[in-house]
Amino acid sequence: MTDLTSLTLAEARKGLADKTFTSLELTDAHLSAIEKARVLNAFVMETPDQARAMAREADAKIGKGDAGPLAGIPLGIKDLFATKGVRTTACSKILGNFVPTYESTVTSQLWRDGAVMLGKLNNDEFAMGSANETSCFGPVGNPWRREGSNTTLVPGGSSGGSASAVAALLCMGATATDTGGSIRQPAAFTATVGIKPTYGRCSRWGIVAFASSLDQAGPIARSVRDSAMLLRSMAGHDPKDTTSVDIAVPDYEAAIGKSVKGMKIGIPKEYRLDGMPAEIEKLWTEGAAWLKAAGAELVEVSLPHTKYALPAYYIVAPAEASSNLARYDGVRYGLREQGKNIIELYENTRAEGFGAEVRRRVMIGTYVLSAGYYDAYYLRAQKVRTLIKKDFEDCFAKGVDAILTPATPSAAFGIGEKGGADPVEMYLNDIFTVTVNMAGLPGIAVPAGKDAQGLPLGLQLIGRPFEEETLFSLGEVIEQAAGRFTPARWW
Ligand code: GLN
């Protein structure tokens, strides 16, 4: 039998339906792959007993012919999603050994559809980061390495564990979240497919909040089709999240293979950065040519406020984070560091429980929201956000169906290589992805090629609100042209 872990989710679905193998066999193959890949540090909690129990249940349902769309498929869950009875920490010391008594809506929908949980995946602390280096469980290794080099690279962040695990064949797909690029950037760094759906498409209920007006859940998977299958189960209206939208969830998979003939693809001139590596530029041109060959029409578009997106994001996101993180005070749950009075208890707990990047964000956020600075920073950033959104609206009003950009300004870099002296160096990673969150739009990252050192690079497609299907159709064209990429095993 072929190695079960190397199947795509769609292939595994067929094998399970045809009874070529059972979910228990598929799950066991992944559990043993996880054991052998502990050096990657992708999982922060393995749940083998639960996985096997869920697999057995799926096998029984498949046997009875009443299997859900993801029956028996083993998945990894980002540690930002609350999982009932399974430790959930957001990879922060402050949550300690917090065990939720409830399940996030997104994960409960995956289990409803028959998926199997292998464990919880590493991420940047509270999803703040672009390299998975801020996790209290330590950094995650990217299964990709530069040709002829032993240096361990970052898998991107904040969903670094999700991307690494999917790329290293440790799970067939993973949940992830994206506030400023945390699904798309790690997908690009690991040659996986990641889609951040439209704001409101997935419920945020039960996901540890970072910046509530930007946070969205989405899948990371090994193919465009697999990501469409996962999103269908993850998406949907939830009365428990008032920002979730009551629009029927389409059969995203039906969009795969649909003609893109006549679609208008915008190429935004503001994304052509000075000093952008020639390889990224080349990839972008190549991607545009593939879409053109498939019948799409390319048009140059302008998104004039692009240059303000990153600074505005790094005001809005920390502002919301400082408010959301106020709840971690050591009183009700998580870590508690004693003090001689309640104020000292708060101070000691928060000083001990939060890592450096989280503390930085809380301080920036508190500052930009404080009396006297609110108008100059927070309010202004919100106005800029409106302008960024309007740039996209103007573009779509001219008949543009989707916008093609690079996913990241570079390929993966080494652990500890970036942001040590100046955090802004790390923030610059998000330059192509944050605009999408600021505007609430859907964006997909699809592997499109490799750089001179053999590292994967991705392209991003940005769509109109709730038109994820367009992104799947176009993403499939890129995937067909570029092929799929798997790293050579070294772990
Ligand atoms: N890298 C960005 C940040 O650090 C985005 C993170 C995310 O999307 N969660 O804020």
XYZ file of N, CA, C and O and ligand atoms in Angstrom, residues 127-130 158 177-182 210 313-314 361 430, ligand 1:
74
model
N -1.280 34.251 18.399
C -1.248 34.468 16.939
C -0.536 35.755 16.542
O -0.761 36.293 15.465
N 0.330 36.237 17.441
C 1.073 37.466 17.135
C 2.467 37.113 16.654
O 3.343 36.787 17.449
N 2.648 37.174 15.345
C 3.964 36.880 14.793
C 3.849 36.401 13.365
O 2.757 36.155 12.852
N 5.005 36.307 12.717
C 5.041 35.874 11.315
C 6.040 34.754 11.118
O 6.446 34.456 10.003
N 1.235 33.289 11.881
C 1.280 32.627 13.170
C 0.894 31.150 13.102
O 1.188 30.403 14.031
N -5.823 30.386 11.619
C -6.518 31.675 11.681
C -5.642 32.727 11.034
O -4.423 32.543 10.928
N -6.281 33.798 10.594
C -5.578 34.834 9.835
C -6.115 36.198 10.241
O -7.274 36.508 10.021
N -5.236 36.982 10.891
C -5.591 38.330 11.340
C -4.917 39.354 10.442
O -5.447 40.438 10.200
N -3.716 38.963 9.954
C -2.966 39.855 9.062
C -2.184 39.066 8.024
O -1.342 39.624 7.325
N -2.418 37.766 7.973
C -1.697 36.952 6.995
C -1.342 35.571 7.505
O -0.684 34.787 6.816
N -1.785 35.251 8.706
C -1.335 34.035 9.387
C -1.760 32.716 8.770
O -1.300 31.669 9.211
N -7.663 37.647 19.043
C -6.482 38.516 18.918
C -7.005 39.905 18.579
O -7.067 40.781 19.439
N -2.527 48.733 10.151
C -2.762 47.420 10.767
C -2.075 47.331 12.121
O -2.646 46.836 13.096
N -0.838 47.808 12.186
C -0.081 47.710 13.441
C -0.510 48.755 14.476
O 0.148 48.926 15.501
N 2.741 44.373 22.101
C 1.460 44.707 21.460
C 0.492 45.334 22.466
O -0.244 46.251 22.141
N 4.280 40.991 6.340
C 2.820 40.978 6.151
C 2.353 41.977 5.111
O 1.158 42.205 4.960
N 2.012 38.618 11.413
C 0.859 39.396 11.757
C 0.941 39.840 13.197
O 1.889 39.516 13.821
C -0.399 38.652 11.488
C -0.663 37.570 12.453
C -1.971 36.887 12.201
O -2.517 36.942 11.089
N -2.496 36.284 13.229
O 0.106 40.509 13.694
